[in-house]
Short mmCIF file of C-alpha atoms and ligand atoms in Angstrom, two decimals:
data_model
loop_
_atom_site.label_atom_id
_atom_site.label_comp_id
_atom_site.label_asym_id
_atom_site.label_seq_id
_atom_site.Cartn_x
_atom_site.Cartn_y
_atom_site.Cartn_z
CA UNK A 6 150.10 27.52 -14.08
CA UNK A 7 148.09 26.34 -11.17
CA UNK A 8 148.95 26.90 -7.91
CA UNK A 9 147.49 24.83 -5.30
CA UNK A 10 148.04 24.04 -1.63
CA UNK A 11 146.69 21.35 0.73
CA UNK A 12 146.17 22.41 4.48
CA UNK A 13 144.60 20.17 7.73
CA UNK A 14 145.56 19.33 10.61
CA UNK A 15 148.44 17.37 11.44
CA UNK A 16 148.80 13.77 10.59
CA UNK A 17 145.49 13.84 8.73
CA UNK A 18 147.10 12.79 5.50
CA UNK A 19 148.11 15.79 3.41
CA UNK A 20 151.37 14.76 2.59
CA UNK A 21 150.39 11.00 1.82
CA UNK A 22 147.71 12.85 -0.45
CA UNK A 23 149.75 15.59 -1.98
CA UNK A 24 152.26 13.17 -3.23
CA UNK A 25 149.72 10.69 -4.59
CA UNK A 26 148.25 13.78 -6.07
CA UNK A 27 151.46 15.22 -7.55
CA UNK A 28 152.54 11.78 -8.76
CA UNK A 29 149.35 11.05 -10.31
CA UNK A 30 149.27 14.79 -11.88
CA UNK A 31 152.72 13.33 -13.06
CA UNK A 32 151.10 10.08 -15.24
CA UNK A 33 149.05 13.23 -17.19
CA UNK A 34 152.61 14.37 -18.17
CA UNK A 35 152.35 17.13 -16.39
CA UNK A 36 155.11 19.54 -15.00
CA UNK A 37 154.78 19.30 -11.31
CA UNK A 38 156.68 21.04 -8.26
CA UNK A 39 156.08 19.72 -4.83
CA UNK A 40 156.74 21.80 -1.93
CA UNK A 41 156.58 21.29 1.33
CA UNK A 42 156.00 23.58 4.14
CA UNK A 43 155.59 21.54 7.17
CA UNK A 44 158.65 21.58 9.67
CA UNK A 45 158.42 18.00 9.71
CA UNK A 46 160.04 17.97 6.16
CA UNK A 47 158.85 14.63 4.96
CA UNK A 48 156.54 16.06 2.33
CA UNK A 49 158.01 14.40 -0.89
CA UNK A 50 159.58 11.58 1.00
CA UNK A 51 157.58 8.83 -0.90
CA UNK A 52 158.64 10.75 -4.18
CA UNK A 53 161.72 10.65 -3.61
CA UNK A 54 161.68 6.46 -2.67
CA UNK A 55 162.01 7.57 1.50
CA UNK A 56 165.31 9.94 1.18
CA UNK A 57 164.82 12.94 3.33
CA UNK A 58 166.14 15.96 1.09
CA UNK A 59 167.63 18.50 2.50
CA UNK A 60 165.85 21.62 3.29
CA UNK A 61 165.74 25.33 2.15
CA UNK A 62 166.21 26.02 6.10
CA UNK A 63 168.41 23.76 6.93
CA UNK A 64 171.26 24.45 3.65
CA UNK A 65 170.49 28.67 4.22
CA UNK A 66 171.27 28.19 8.54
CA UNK A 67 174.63 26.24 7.37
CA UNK A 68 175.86 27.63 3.90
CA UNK A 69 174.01 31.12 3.73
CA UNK A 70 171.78 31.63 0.58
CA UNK A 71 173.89 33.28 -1.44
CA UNK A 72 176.12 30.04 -1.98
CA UNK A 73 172.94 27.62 -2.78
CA UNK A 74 172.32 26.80 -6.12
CA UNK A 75 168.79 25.71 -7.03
CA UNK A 76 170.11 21.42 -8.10
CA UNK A 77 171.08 21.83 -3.79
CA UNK A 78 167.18 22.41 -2.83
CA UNK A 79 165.33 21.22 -5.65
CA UNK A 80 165.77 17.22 -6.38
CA UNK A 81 163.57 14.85 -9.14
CA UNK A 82 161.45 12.45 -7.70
CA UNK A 83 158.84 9.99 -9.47
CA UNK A 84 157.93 10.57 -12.67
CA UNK A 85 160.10 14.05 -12.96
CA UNK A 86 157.80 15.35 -9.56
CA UNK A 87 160.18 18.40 -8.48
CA UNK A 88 160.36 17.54 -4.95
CA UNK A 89 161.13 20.83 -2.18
CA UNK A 90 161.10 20.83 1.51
CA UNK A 91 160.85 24.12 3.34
CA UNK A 92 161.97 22.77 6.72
CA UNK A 93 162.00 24.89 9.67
CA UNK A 94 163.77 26.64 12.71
CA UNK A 95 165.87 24.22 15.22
CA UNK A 96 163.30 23.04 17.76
CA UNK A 97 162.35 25.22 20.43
CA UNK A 98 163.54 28.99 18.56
CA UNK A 99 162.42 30.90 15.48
CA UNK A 100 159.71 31.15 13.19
CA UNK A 101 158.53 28.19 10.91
CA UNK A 102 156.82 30.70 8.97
CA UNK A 103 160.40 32.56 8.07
CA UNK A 104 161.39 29.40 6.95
CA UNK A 105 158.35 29.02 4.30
CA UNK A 106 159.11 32.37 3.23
CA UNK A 107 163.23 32.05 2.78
CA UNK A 108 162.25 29.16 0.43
CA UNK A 109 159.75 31.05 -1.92
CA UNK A 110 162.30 33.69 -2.05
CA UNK A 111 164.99 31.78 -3.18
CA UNK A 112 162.54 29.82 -5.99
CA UNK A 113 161.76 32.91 -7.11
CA UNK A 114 165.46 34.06 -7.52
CA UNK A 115 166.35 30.51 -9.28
CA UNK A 116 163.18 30.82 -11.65
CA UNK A 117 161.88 28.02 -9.87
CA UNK A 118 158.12 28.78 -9.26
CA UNK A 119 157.71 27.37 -12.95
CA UNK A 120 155.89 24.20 -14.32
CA UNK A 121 151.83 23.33 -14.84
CA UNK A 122 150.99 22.56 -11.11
CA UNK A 123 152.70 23.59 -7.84
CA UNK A 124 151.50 21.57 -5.01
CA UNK A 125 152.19 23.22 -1.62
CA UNK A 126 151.87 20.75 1.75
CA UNK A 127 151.03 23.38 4.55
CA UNK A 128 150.35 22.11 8.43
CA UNK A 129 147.20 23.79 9.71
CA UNK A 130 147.22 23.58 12.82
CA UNK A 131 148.66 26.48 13.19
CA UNK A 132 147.32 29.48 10.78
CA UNK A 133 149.80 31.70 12.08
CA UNK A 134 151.30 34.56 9.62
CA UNK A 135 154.12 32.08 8.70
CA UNK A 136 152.36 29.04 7.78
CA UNK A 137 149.21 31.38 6.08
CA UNK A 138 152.26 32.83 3.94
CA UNK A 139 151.62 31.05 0.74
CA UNK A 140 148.26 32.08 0.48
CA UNK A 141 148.60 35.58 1.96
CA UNK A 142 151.49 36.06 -0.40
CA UNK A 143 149.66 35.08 -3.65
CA UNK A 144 151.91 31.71 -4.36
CA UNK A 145 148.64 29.24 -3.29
CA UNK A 146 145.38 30.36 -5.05
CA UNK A 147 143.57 27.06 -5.02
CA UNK A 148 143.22 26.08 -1.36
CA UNK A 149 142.21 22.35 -0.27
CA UNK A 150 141.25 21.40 2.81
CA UNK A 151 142.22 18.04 3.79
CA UNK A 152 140.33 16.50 7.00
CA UNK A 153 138.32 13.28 8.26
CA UNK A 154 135.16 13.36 9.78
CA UNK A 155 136.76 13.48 13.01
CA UNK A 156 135.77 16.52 14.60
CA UNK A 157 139.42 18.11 15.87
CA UNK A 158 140.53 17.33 11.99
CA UNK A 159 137.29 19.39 11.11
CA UNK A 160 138.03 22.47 13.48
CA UNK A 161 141.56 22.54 11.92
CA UNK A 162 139.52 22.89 8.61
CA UNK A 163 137.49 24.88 10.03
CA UNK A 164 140.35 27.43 11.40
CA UNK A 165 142.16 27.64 7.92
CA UNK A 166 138.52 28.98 6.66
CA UNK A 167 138.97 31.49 8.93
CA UNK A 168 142.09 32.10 7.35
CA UNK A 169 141.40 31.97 3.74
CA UNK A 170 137.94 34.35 4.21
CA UNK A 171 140.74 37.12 6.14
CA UNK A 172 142.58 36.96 3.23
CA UNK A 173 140.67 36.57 0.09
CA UNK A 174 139.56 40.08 0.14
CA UNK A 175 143.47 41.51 -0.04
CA UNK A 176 144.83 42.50 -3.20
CA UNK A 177 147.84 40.48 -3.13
CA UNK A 178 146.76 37.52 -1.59
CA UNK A 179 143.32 36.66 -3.99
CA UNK A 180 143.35 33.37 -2.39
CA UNK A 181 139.87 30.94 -2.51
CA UNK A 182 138.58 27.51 -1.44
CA UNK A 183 138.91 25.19 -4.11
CA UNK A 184 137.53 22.06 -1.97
CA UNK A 185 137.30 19.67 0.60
CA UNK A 186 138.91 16.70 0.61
CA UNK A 187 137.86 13.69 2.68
CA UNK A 188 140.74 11.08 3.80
CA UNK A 189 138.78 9.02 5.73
CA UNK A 190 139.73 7.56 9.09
CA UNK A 191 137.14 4.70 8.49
CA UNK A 192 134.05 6.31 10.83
CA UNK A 193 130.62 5.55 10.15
CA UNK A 194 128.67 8.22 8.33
CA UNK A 195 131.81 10.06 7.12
CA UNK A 196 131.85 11.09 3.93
CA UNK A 197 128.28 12.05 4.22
CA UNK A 198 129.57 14.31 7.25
CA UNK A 199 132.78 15.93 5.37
CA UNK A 200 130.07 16.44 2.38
CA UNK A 201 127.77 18.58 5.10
CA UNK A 202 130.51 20.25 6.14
CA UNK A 203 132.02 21.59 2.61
CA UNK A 204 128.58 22.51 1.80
CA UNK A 205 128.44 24.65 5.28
CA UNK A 206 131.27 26.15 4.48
CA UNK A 207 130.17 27.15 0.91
CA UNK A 208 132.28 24.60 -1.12
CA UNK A 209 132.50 20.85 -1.94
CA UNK A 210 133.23 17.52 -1.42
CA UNK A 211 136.44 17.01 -3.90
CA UNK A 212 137.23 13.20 -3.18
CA UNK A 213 136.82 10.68 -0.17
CA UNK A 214 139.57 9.10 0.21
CA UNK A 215 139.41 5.55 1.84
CA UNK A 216 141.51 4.93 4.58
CA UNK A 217 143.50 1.53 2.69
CA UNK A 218 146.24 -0.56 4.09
CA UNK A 219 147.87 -0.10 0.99
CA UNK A 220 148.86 3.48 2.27
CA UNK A 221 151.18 1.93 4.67
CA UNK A 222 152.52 -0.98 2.51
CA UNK A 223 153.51 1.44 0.20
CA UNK A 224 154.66 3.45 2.78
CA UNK A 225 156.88 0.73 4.09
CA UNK A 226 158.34 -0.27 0.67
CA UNK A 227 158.89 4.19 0.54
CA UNK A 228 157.06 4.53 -2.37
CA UNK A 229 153.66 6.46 -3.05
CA UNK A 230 150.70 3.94 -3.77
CA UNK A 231 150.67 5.66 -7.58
CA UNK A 232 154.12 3.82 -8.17
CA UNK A 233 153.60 0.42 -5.32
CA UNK A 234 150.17 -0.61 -6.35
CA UNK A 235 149.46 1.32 -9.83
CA UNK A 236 146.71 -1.00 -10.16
CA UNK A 237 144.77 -0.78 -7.09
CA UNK A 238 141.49 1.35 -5.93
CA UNK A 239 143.33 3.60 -4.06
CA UNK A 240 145.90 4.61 -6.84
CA UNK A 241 142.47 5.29 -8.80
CA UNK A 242 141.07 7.64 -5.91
CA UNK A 243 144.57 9.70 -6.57
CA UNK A 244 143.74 9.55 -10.06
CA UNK A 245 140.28 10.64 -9.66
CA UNK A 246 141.41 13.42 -7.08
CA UNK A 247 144.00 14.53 -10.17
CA UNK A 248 141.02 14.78 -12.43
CA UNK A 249 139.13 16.85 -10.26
CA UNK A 250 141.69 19.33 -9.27
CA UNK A 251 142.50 19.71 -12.94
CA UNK A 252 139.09 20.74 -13.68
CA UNK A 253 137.88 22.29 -10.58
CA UNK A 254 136.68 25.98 -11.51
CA UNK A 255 134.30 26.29 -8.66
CA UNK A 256 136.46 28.99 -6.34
CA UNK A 257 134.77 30.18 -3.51
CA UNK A 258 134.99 32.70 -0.26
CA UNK A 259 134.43 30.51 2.33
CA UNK A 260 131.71 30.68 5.14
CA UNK A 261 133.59 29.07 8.42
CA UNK A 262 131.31 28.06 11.09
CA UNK A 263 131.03 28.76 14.44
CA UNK A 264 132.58 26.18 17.07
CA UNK A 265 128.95 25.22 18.48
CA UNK A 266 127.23 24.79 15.09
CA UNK A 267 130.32 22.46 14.19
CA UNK A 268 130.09 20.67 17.15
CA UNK A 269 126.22 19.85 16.53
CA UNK A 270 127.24 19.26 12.85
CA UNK A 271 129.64 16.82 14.16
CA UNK A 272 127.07 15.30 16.17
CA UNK A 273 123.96 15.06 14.32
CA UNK A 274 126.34 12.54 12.25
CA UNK A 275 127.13 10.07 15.01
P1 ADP B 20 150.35 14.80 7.39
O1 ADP B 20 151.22 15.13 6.23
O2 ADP B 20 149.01 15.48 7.31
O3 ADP B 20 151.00 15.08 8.72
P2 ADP B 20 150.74 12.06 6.55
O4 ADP B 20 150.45 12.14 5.11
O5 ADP B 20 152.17 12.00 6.97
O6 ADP B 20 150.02 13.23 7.36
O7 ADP B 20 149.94 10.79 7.09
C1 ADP B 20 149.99 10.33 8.42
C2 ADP B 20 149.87 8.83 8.44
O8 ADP B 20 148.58 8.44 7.99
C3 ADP B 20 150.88 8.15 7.54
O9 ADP B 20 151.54 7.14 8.27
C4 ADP B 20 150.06 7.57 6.39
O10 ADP B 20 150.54 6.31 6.02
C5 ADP B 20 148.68 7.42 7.01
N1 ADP B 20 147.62 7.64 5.99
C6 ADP B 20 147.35 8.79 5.32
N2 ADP B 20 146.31 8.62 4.49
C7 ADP B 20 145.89 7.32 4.63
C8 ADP B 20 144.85 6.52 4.04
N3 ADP B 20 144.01 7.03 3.15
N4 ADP B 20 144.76 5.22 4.42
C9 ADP B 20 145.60 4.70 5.34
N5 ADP B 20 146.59 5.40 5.93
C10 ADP B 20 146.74 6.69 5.59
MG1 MG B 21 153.08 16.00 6.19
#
């Protein structure tokens, strides 16, 4: 079973890639579980045609976890995707992070950590304890870093490098850096940049990623582009990205950079 998480910044486009990802994973008739960590809890909301499941948080704060059964937290989406949403402490109090880690608990209990591919959708903008916790914990193995060529998306990146190097040396955690993956805000020079900046970092470009007005069609008819436009480029960049994760084997301990050499990487790029 793989185990594989995508991190960036927020609103860079890791859930919009995760589900294409897991839904084109899906088409190889794979089994995949979706899971997302990201208190904003609309991970698998294009899987599951724009319904907002309810989360682990959310059903353990109201009905305590010893009276959830696993068909409460874990719902089918497209193609048979296993769709999970973490969620996360009422605004304002608590940990997000104790919310990531309630969930893996209970999947554990229900057997659920099963299948050919677990997808995790983590926010980095924070790599606190809570949101690090699938990689320090040994659930994500494969880590993907999903950015633009925009330099804030590239520090987040950048920070969750940080992250991964702390922990790829513990026991337990044995966590690498399986790739960069470029979803591209449209900027001149970009996927050449992103490319300069996985190889910095000792890994590689995975996929670019147009940025496609598709995204948001399909978006607005709540579907992922895999199922709205099967046929179109973009669906085919999923595909490609599928492919690639599939038979990535090149698993590295990354090299993050400091903040004035990415700044000049940034730069010489303009
Ligand atoms: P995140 O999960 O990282 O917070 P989302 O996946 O929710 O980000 O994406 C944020 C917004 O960007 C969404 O409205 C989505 O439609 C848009 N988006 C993501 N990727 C692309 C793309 N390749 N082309 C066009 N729009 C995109
Ligand atoms: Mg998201």
């Amino acid at each position: 079973m793989k185990q594989i998480a995508l991190y960036g910044k927020g609103g860079i486009g890791k859930s919009t890639t995760s589900s294409n990802l897991s839904a084109a994973l899906s088409e190889r008739g794979l089994d995949i579980l979706q899971i997302g960590c990201d208190p904003k809890r609309d991970s698998t909301r294009m899987l599951m045609h724009g319904r907002f499941i309810p989360t682990v948080m959310d059903l353990v704060r109201t009905q305590g976890d010893t009276a959830i059964t696993l068909s409460d937290v874990e719902f089918p989406g497209y193609n048979g995707v296993r769709c999970v949403e973490a969620g996360g402490p009422e605004p304002g109090v608590g940990c997000a992070g104790r919310g990531i880690i309630a969930t893996f608990q209970l999947l554990e209990k229900f057997g659920a950590l099963k299948g050919d591919v677990i997808v995790y959708d983590v926010l980095g903008d924070v790599v606190c304890g809570g949101f690090a916790m699938p990689m320090r914990e040994g659930y994500a193995q494969e880590i993907y870093l999903v950015t633009s060529g925009e330099l804030m998306s590239l520090y987040a990146a950048n920070n969750i490098c940080k992250a991964i190097k702390r922990l790829a040396s513990r026991v337990k955690s044995n966590c690498r850096l399986a790739g960069v993956i470029c979803n591209a805000k449209g900027q001149p020079k970009e996927e050449e940049l992103v490319a300069e900046f996985a190889r910095q970092v000792n890994s590689n470009l995975i996929e670019f990623i147009p940025r496609d007005r598709v995204v948001q069609l399909a978006e607005l008819n709540r579907k992922t582009v895999i199922e709205y436009e099967p046929a179109s480029a973009q669906a085919e960049c999923y595909r490609s990205l599928a492919a690639r994760v599939m038979e990535n084997t090149r698993l590295t301990i990354p090299t993050p950079l400091e903040i004035d050499d990415l700044e000049h990487l940034a730069y010489s790029f303009i």
